[in-house]
Coordinates of C-alpha atoms and ligand atoms in Angstrom, one line a residue:
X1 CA 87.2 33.8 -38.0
X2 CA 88.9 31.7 -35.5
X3 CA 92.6 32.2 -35.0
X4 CA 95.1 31.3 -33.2
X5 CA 97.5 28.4 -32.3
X6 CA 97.1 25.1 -30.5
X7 CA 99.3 23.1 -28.8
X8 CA 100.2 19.9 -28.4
X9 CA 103.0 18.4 -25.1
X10 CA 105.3 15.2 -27.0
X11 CA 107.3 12.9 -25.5
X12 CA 109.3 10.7 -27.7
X13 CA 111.7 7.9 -26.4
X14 CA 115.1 9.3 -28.1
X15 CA 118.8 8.6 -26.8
X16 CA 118.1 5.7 -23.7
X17 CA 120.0 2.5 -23.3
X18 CA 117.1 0.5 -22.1
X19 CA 113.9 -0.5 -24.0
X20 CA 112.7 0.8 -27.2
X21 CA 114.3 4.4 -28.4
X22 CA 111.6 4.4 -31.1
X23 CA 111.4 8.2 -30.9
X24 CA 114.2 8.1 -33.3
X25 CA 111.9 7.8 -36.0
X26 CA 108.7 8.3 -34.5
X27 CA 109.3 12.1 -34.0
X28 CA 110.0 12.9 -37.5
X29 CA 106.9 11.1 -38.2
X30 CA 105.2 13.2 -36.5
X31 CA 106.9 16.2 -37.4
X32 CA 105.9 15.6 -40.8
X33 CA 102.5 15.0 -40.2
X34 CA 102.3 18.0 -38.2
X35 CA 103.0 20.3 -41.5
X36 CA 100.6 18.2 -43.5
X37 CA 97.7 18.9 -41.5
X38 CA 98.6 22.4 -41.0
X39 CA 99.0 23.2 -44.7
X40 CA 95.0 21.3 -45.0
X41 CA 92.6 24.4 -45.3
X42 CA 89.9 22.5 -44.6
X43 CA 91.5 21.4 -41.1
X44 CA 91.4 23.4 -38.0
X45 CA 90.7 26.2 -40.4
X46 CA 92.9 29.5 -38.6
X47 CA 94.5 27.5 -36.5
X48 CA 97.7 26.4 -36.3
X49 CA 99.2 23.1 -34.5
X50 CA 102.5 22.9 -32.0
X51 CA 104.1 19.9 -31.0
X52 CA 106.3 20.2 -27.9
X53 CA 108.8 17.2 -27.9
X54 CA 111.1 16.2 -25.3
X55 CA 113.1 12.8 -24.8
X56 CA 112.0 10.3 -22.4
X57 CA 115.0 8.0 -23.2
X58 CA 111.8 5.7 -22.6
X59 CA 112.4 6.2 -18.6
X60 CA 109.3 7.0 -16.7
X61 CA 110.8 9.0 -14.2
X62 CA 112.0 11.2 -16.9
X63 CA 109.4 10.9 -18.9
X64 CA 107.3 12.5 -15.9
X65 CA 109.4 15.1 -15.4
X66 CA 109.0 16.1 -19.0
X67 CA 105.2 15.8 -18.7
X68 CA 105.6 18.2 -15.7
X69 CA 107.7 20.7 -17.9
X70 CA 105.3 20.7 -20.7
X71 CA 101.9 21.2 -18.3
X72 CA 103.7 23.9 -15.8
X73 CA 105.2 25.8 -18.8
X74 CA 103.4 28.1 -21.1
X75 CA 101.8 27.7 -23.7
X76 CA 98.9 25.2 -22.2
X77 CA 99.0 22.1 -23.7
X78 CA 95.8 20.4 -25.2
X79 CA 97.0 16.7 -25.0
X80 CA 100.2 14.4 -24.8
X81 CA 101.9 12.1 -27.5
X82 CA 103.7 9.6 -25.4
X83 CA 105.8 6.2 -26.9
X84 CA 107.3 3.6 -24.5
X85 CA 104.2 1.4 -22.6
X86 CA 106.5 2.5 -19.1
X87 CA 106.2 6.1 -20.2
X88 CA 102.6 5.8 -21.0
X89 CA 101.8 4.1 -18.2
X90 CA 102.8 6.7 -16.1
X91 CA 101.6 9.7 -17.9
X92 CA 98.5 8.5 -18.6
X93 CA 97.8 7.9 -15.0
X94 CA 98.7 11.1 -14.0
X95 CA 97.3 13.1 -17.4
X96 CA 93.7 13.1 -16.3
X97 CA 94.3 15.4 -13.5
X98 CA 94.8 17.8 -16.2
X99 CA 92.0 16.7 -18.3
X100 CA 94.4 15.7 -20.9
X101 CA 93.9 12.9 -23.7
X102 CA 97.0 11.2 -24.2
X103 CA 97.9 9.2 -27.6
X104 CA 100.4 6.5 -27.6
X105 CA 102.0 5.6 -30.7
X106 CA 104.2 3.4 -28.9
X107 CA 102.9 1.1 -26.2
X108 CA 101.9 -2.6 -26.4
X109 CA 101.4 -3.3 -22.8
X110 CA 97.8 -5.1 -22.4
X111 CA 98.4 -3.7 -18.9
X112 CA 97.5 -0.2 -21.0
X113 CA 94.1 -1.3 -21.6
X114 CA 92.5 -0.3 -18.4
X115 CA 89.8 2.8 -18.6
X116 CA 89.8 2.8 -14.5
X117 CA 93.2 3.1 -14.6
X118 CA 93.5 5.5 -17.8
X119 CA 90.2 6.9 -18.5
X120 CA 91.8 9.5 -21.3
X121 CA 94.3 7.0 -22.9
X122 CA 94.2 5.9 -26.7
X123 CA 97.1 4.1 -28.2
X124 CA 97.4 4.0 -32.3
X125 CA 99.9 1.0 -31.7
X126 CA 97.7 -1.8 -30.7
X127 CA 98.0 -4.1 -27.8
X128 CA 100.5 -7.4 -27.5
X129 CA 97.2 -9.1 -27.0
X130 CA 96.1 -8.3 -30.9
X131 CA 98.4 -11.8 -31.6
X132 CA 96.2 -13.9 -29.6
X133 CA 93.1 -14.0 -31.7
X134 CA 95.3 -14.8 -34.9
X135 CA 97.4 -18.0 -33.0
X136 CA 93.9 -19.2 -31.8
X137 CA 92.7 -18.8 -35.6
X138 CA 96.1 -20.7 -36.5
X139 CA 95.3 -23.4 -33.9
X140 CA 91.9 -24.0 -35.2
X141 CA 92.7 -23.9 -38.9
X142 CA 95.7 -26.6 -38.7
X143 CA 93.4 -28.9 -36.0
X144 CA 96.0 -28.2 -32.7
X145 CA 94.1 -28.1 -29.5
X146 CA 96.9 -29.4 -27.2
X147 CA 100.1 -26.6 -27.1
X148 CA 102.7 -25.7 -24.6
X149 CA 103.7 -21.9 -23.8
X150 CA 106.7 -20.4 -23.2
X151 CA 107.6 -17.2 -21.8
X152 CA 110.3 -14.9 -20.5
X153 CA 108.8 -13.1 -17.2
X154 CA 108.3 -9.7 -18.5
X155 CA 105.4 -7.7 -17.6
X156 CA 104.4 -7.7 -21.3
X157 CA 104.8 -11.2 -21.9
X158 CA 102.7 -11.8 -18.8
X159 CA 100.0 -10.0 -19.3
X160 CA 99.9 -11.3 -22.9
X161 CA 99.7 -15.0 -22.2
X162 CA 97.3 -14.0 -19.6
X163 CA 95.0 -12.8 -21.9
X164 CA 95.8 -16.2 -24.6
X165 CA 94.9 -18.8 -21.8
X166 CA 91.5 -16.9 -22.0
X167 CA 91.2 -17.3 -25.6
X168 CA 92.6 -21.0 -25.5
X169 CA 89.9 -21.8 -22.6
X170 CA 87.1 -20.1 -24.2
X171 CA 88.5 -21.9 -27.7
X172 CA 88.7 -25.5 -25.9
X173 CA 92.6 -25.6 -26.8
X174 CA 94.5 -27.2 -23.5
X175 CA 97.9 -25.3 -22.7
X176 CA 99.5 -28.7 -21.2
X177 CA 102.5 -26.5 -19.8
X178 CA 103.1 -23.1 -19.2
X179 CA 107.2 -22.6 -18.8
X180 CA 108.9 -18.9 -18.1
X181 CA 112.3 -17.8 -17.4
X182 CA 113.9 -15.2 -16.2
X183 CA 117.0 -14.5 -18.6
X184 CA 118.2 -18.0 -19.2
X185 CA 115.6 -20.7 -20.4
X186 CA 117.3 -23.9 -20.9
X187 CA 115.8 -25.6 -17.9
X188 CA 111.9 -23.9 -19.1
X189 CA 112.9 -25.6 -22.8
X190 CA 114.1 -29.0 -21.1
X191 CA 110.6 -29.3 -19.3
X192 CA 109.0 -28.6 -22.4
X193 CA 110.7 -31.7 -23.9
X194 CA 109.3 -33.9 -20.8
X195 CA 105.7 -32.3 -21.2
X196 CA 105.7 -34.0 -25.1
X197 CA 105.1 -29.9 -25.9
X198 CA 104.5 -30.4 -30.4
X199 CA 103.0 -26.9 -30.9
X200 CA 104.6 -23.8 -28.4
X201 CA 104.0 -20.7 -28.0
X202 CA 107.3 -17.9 -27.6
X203 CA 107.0 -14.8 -25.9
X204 CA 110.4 -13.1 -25.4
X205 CA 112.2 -9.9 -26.8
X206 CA 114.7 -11.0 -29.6
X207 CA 118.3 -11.8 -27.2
X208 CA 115.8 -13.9 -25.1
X209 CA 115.0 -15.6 -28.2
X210 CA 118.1 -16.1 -29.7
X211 CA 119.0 -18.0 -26.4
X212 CA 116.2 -20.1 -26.7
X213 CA 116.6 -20.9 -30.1
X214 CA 120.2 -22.9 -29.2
X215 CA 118.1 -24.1 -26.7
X216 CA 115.7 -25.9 -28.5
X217 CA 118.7 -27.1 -31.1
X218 CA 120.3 -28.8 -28.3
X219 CA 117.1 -30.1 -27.3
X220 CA 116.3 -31.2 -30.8
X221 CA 112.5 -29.2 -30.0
X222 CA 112.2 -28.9 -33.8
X223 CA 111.5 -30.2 -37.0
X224 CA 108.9 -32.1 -38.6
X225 CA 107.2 -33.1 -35.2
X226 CA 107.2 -29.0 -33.7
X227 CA 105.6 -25.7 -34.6
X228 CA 106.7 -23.1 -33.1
X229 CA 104.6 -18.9 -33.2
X230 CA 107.7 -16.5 -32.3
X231 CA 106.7 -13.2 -32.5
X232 CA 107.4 -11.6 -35.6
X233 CA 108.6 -7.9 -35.1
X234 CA 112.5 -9.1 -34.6
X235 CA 114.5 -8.4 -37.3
X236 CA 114.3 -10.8 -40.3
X237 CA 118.0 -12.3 -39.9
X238 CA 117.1 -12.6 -35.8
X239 CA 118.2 -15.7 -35.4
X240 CA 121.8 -15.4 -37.0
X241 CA 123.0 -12.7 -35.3
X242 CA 125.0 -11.5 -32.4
X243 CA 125.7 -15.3 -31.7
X244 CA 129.6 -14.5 -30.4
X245 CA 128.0 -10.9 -28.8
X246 CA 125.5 -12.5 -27.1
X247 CA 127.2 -15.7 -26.2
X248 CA 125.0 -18.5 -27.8
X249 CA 126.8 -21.9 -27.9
X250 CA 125.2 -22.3 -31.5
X251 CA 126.5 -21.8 -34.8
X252 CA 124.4 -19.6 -37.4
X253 CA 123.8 -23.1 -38.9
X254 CA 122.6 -25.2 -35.9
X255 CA 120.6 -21.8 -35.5
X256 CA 118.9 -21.8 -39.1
X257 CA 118.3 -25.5 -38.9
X258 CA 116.2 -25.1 -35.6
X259 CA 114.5 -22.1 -36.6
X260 CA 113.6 -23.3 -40.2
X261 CA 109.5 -23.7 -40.3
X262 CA 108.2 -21.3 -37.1
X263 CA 105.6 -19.2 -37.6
X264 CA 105.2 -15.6 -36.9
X265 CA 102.3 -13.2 -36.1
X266 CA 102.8 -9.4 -35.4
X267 CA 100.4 -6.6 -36.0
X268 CA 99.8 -4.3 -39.4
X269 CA 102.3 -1.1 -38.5
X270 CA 102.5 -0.3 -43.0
X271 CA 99.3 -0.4 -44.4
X272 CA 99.5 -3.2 -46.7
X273 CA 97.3 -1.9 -49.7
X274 CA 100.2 0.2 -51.1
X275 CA 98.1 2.0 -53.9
X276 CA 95.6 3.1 -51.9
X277 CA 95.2 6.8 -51.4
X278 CA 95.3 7.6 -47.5
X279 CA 93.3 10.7 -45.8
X280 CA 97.0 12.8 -45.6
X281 CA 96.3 11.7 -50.3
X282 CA 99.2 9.7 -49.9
X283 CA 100.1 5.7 -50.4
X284 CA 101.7 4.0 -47.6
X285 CA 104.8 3.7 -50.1
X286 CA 104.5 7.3 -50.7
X287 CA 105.0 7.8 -46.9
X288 CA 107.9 5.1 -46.4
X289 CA 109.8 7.5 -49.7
X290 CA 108.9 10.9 -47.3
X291 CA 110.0 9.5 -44.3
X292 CA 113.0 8.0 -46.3
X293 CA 113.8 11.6 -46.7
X294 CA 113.6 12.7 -43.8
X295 CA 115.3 10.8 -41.8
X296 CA 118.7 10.9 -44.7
X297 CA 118.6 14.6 -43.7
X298 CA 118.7 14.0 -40.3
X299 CA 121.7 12.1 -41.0
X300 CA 120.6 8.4 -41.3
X301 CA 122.3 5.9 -44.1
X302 CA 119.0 4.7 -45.4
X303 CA 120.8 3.7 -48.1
X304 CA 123.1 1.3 -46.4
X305 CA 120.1 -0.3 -44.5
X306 CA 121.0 1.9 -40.7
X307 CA 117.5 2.8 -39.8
X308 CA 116.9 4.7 -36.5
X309 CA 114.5 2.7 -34.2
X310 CA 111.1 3.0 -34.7
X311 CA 111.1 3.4 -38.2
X312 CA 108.1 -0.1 -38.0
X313 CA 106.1 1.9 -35.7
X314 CA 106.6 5.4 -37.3
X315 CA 103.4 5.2 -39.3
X316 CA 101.5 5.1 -35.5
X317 CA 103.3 8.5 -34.8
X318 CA 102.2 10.0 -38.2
X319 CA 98.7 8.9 -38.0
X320 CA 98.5 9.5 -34.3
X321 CA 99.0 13.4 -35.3
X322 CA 95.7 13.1 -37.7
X323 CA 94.0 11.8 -35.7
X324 CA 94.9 14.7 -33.0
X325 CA 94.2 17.2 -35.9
X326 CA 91.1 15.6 -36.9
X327 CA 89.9 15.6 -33.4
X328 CA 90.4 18.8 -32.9
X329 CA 88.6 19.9 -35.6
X330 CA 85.6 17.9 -34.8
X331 CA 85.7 19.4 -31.5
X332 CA 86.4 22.6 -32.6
X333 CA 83.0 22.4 -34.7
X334 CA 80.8 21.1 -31.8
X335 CA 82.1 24.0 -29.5
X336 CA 81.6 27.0 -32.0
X337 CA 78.3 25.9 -31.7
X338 CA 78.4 27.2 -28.1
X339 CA 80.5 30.3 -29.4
X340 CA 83.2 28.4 -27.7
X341 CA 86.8 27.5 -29.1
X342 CA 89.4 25.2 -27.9
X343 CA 91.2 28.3 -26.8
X344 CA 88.8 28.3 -23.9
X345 CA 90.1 24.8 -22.7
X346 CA 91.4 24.6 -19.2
X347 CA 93.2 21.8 -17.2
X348 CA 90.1 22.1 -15.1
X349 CA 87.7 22.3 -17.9
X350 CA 86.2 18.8 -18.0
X351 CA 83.6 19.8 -20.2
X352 CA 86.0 20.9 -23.1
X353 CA 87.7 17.5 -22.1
X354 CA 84.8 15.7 -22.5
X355 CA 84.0 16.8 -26.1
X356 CA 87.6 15.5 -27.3
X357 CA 87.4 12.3 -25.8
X358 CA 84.4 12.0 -27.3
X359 CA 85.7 13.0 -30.6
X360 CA 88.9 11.0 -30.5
X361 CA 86.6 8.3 -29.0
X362 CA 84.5 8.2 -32.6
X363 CA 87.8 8.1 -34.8
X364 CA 87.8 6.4 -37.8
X365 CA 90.6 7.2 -40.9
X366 CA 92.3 5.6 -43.8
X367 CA 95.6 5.9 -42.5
X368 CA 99.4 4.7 -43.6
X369 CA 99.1 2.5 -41.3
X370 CA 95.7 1.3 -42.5
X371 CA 92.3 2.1 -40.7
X372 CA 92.9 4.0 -37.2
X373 CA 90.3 3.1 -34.7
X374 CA 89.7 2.4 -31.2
X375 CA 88.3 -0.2 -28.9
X376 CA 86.3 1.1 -25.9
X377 CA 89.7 0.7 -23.7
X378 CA 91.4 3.2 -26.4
X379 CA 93.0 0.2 -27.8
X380 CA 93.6 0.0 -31.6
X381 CA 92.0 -2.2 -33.8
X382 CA 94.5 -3.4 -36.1
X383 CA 94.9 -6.2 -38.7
X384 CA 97.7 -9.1 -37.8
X385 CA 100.2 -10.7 -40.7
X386 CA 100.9 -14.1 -40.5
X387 CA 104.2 -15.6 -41.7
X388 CA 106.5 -19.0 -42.0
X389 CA 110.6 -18.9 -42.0
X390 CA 111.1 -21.2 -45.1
X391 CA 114.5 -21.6 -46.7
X392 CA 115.9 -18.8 -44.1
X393 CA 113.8 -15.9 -45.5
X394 CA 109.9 -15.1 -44.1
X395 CA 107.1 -15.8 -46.4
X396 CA 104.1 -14.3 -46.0
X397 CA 101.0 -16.7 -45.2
X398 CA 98.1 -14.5 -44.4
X399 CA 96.7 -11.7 -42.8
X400 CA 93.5 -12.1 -39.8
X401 CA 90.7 -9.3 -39.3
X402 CA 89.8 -10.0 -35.7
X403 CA 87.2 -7.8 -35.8
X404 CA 85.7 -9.8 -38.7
X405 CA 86.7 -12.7 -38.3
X406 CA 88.4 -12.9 -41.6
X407 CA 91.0 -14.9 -42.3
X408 CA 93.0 -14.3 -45.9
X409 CA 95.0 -17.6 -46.4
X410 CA 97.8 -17.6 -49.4
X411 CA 97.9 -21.0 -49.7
X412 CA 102.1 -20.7 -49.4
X413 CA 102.6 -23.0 -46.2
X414 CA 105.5 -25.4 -46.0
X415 CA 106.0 -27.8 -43.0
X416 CA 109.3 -29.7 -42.5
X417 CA 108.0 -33.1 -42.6
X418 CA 105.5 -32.6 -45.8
X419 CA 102.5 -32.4 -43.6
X420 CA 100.9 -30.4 -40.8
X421 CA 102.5 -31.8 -37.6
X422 CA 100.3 -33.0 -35.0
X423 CA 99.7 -31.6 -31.8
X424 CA 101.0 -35.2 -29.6
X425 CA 102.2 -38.4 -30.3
X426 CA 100.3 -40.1 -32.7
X427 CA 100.0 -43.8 -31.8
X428 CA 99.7 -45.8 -35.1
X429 CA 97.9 -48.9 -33.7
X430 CA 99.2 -52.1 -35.5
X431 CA 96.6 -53.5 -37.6
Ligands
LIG1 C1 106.4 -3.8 -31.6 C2 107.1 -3.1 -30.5 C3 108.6 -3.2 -30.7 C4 106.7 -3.5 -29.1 O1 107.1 -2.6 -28.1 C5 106.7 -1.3 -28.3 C6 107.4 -0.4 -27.2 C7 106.7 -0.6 -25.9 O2 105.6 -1.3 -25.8 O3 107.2 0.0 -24.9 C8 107.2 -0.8 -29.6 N1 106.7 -1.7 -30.7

C-alpha cells in the first residue's frame, strides 16, 4: 500500500496593482480541482495532494521570495504552480536547481518558450504567439498579402510580432510598416495613414487600445477600405469604456463607429464543446456553474456580473492541477516498479525529476479547457476563436486548429463596405 501525502508549492497573482491579478480566480480553480482528484480512487491511489499557495501580487521579486519560502520550508515540495509570465519567468529559471517542474496557468510571454532557458517549464495557457498562425490563415483566406503592424513596446507584444514577421515572411505577406509606441500612439497611427496601411495588425493591452481607437477615428483609419485584428481577450464593451477615466478625446459613439467591423483572434481558455464529458466527468458549463459557486462564497456578485480576474483563464488553473495529479500518478507507477515512490524525491534527485518531466512531457487530457498538451518548449497547444465586432456586439466567425491546419468558417462575416476590403489602393484603369 503506498501512503502518504504529496505536495505541491503555488503561487497565484492575488492583491497587486500592476499586471494581471488572475489568482483571484485561478486559485479557487485549483482549489477545486485539487479535491476532485483527491476524492478519484483510481488516482494517486493512498496518496493525498497539498497545494501551498502564496500571493505574488504578480511581482517577481515577491514571487521569488515566495518560491524561496515554499522550497526552504517543510514539507518538500514536488513542483510549482506559477501565473503571471514575470513570475514564471523568474521561477522557472531558478526552479531547476531544485529539480522542480513548474506549470504555468498564466503566462503568455513567447519569451517563456525557451527549454535553454527553462528546461522544466510547461505552461497550460498557451503562448501570445498561438494568434499568429490564425491572422496568417485570415490573411490567406480573404487574399491580403500587403498589411501594416502596430504595436505598443511591451515585451509581449515584441516578442509576438517577432515571431508574425516570421510567419508573414515564410507566408509571402509583406508587412509594409511596422509602427510601436510607447504609451501614446497618435504619431505610430498618423504614419500608418502615410504608409496607405488597409489591413493592421494591433498589439496593445486594452487602455493602449482604447487610445488608439480615438486615434484612428480622428485619422478616419476605418471603414469600408480598413481591417483591423485587435486582440480579442479585452472585455466585450472595450472600446466604450473608461473614455472620461482614461482621458480619450472620443465619444462612445465616434468610438463604436471606428471600431465597428475589426476582427479578433484570442486563444480557447472554455472548452467550446459544452456537452462533452471532461476527464474530471464534467462539461465545461458544469465547471463555469462550480466555479460560479465558488467564487459567490468567497464573496463575489456573480450575479451582478463582478468577476474576480482570472475567471477566462481559470480553466488553465483547474486543468493545470490534473495534469499534476495525472503526472504523478504515471510517475508514481513507473517508479514502484523500482520499489520506489515519489516520497523518495529529492531536490537533488534528477532521476525522480526526470521521470515527471517525462510524464508531464507525454500529457494528453480532455480538459475544461479542451485538450491539454504540450509542444516540445512546454508550450500548450490550443485551438484560436476567431471573431468580427458587428452592430457593437462580437460575432463569432470561426475557430483555427494550427496543429491541423483546420480552419471551421461560419459563413457569418460582414465587412463595412459589402465586400472584402482590399489590401492597397485599387487603381480602376479607365477603359
Ligand atoms: C490572456 C491573458 C490576459 C494574457 O496575459 C496573461 C498574464 C501574463 O502573461 O502575465 C493572462 N491571460
Amino acid at each position: 500500500r503506498r501512503d502518504g501525502d504529496l505536495h505541491i508549492g503555488g503561487i497565484f497573482p492575488m492583491e497587486g496593482e500592476g499586471g494581471w491579478q488572475g489568482g483571484q480566480a485561478c486559485k479557487p480553480a485549483a482549489e477545486l480541482a485539487l479535491a476532485d482528484v483527491n476524492e478519484r480512487l483510481d488516482l494517486l491511489s493512498g496518496f493525498k495532494l497539498y497545494i501551498h499557495s502564496n500571493d505574488s501580487k504578480c511581482e517577481p521579486g515577491l514571487g521569488a521570495s515566495v518560491m524561496y519560502n515554499l522550497l526552504y520550508n517543510p514539507p518538500q515540495k514536488l513542483l510549482l504552480l506559477a501565473g503571471c509570465s514575470t513570475v514564471c519567468t523568474t521561477v522557472a529559471e531558478a526552479a531547476k536547481m531544485w529539480n522542480l517542474m513548474v506549470l504555468c496557468y498564466g503566462a503568455s510571454s513567447p519569451a517563456l518558450s525557451d527549454r535553454a532557458r527553462f528546461p522544466t517549464l510547461f505552461r497550460t495557457h498557451p503562448s501570445a504567439t498561438v494568434h499568429n498562425p490564425t491572422r496568417i490563415k485570415l490573411m490567406q483566406k480573404f487574399g491580403w498579402s500587403r498589411i501594416a503592424i502596430l504595436q505598443q513596446a511591451e515585451e509581449v507584444f515584441i516578442s509576438t510580432v517577432e515571431d508574425l514577421e516570421a510567419h508573414c515572411k515564410k507566408a509571402g505577406i509583406e508587412i509594409v510598416t511596422r509602427q510601436s509606441f510607447l504609451s501614446d500612439p497618435a504619431d505610430a497611427v498618423r504614419n500608418l495613414r502615410r504608409q496607405d496601411a488597409r489591413v493592421i495588425v494591433g498589439l496593445f493591452y486594452v487602455v493602449a487600445a482604447r487610445r488608439v481607437l480615438c486615434e484612428v477615428y480622428k485619422h478616419r483609419l476605418y471603414g469600408k477600405s480598413y481591417v483591423w485584428f485587435f486582440i480579442g481577450w479585452y472585455e466585450d464593451n472595450w472600446f466604450e469604456t473608461n473614455l472620461e477615466k482614461e482621458g480619450i478625446d472620443c465619444s462612445p459613439e465616434q468610438m463604436r463607429e471606428a471600431a465597428e467591423g475589426h476582427l479578433t483572434t484570442e486563444a480557447l481558455m472554455w472548452n467550446q464543446n459544452s456537452n462533452q464529458t471532461t476527464i474530471s466527468g464534467m462539461t465545461s458549463e458544469d465547471f463555469r456553474t462550480r466555479l460560479n459557486g465558488a467564487l459567490r462564497e468567497a464573496g463575489y456578485d456573480i450575479d451582478g456580473e463582478r468577476y474576480p480576474e482570472g475567471y477566462q483563464e481559470a480553466p488553465l488553473a483547474y486543468d493545470a492541477v490534473w495534469a499534476v495529479a495525472l503526472a504523478f500518478n504515471k510517475t508514481m507507477e513507473k517508479l514502484e516498479k523500482s520499489g520506489l515512490s515519489l516520497k523518495n524525491f529529492t531536490y537533488t534527485n534528477k532521476k525522480i525529476a526526470d521521470d515527471i518531466y517525462e510524464a508531464i512531457n507525454s500529457t494528453s487530457f480532455l480538459g475544461v479547457s479542451g485538450l491539454v498538451a504540450f509542444s516540445s518548449q512546454g508550450d500548450r497547444i490550443a485551438l484560436t476563436q476567431i471573431e468580427q465586432l458587428t452592430d457593437n456586439h462580437y460575432v463569432k466567425l470561426g475557430y483555427y486548429d494550427t496543429q491541423a491546419d483546420n480552419l471551421t468558417w461560419l459563413e457569418r462575416e460582414r465587412w463595412v463596405g459589402g465586400k472584402v476590403p482590399p489590401d492597397r489602393t485599387v487603381v480602376v484603369n479607365e477603359l
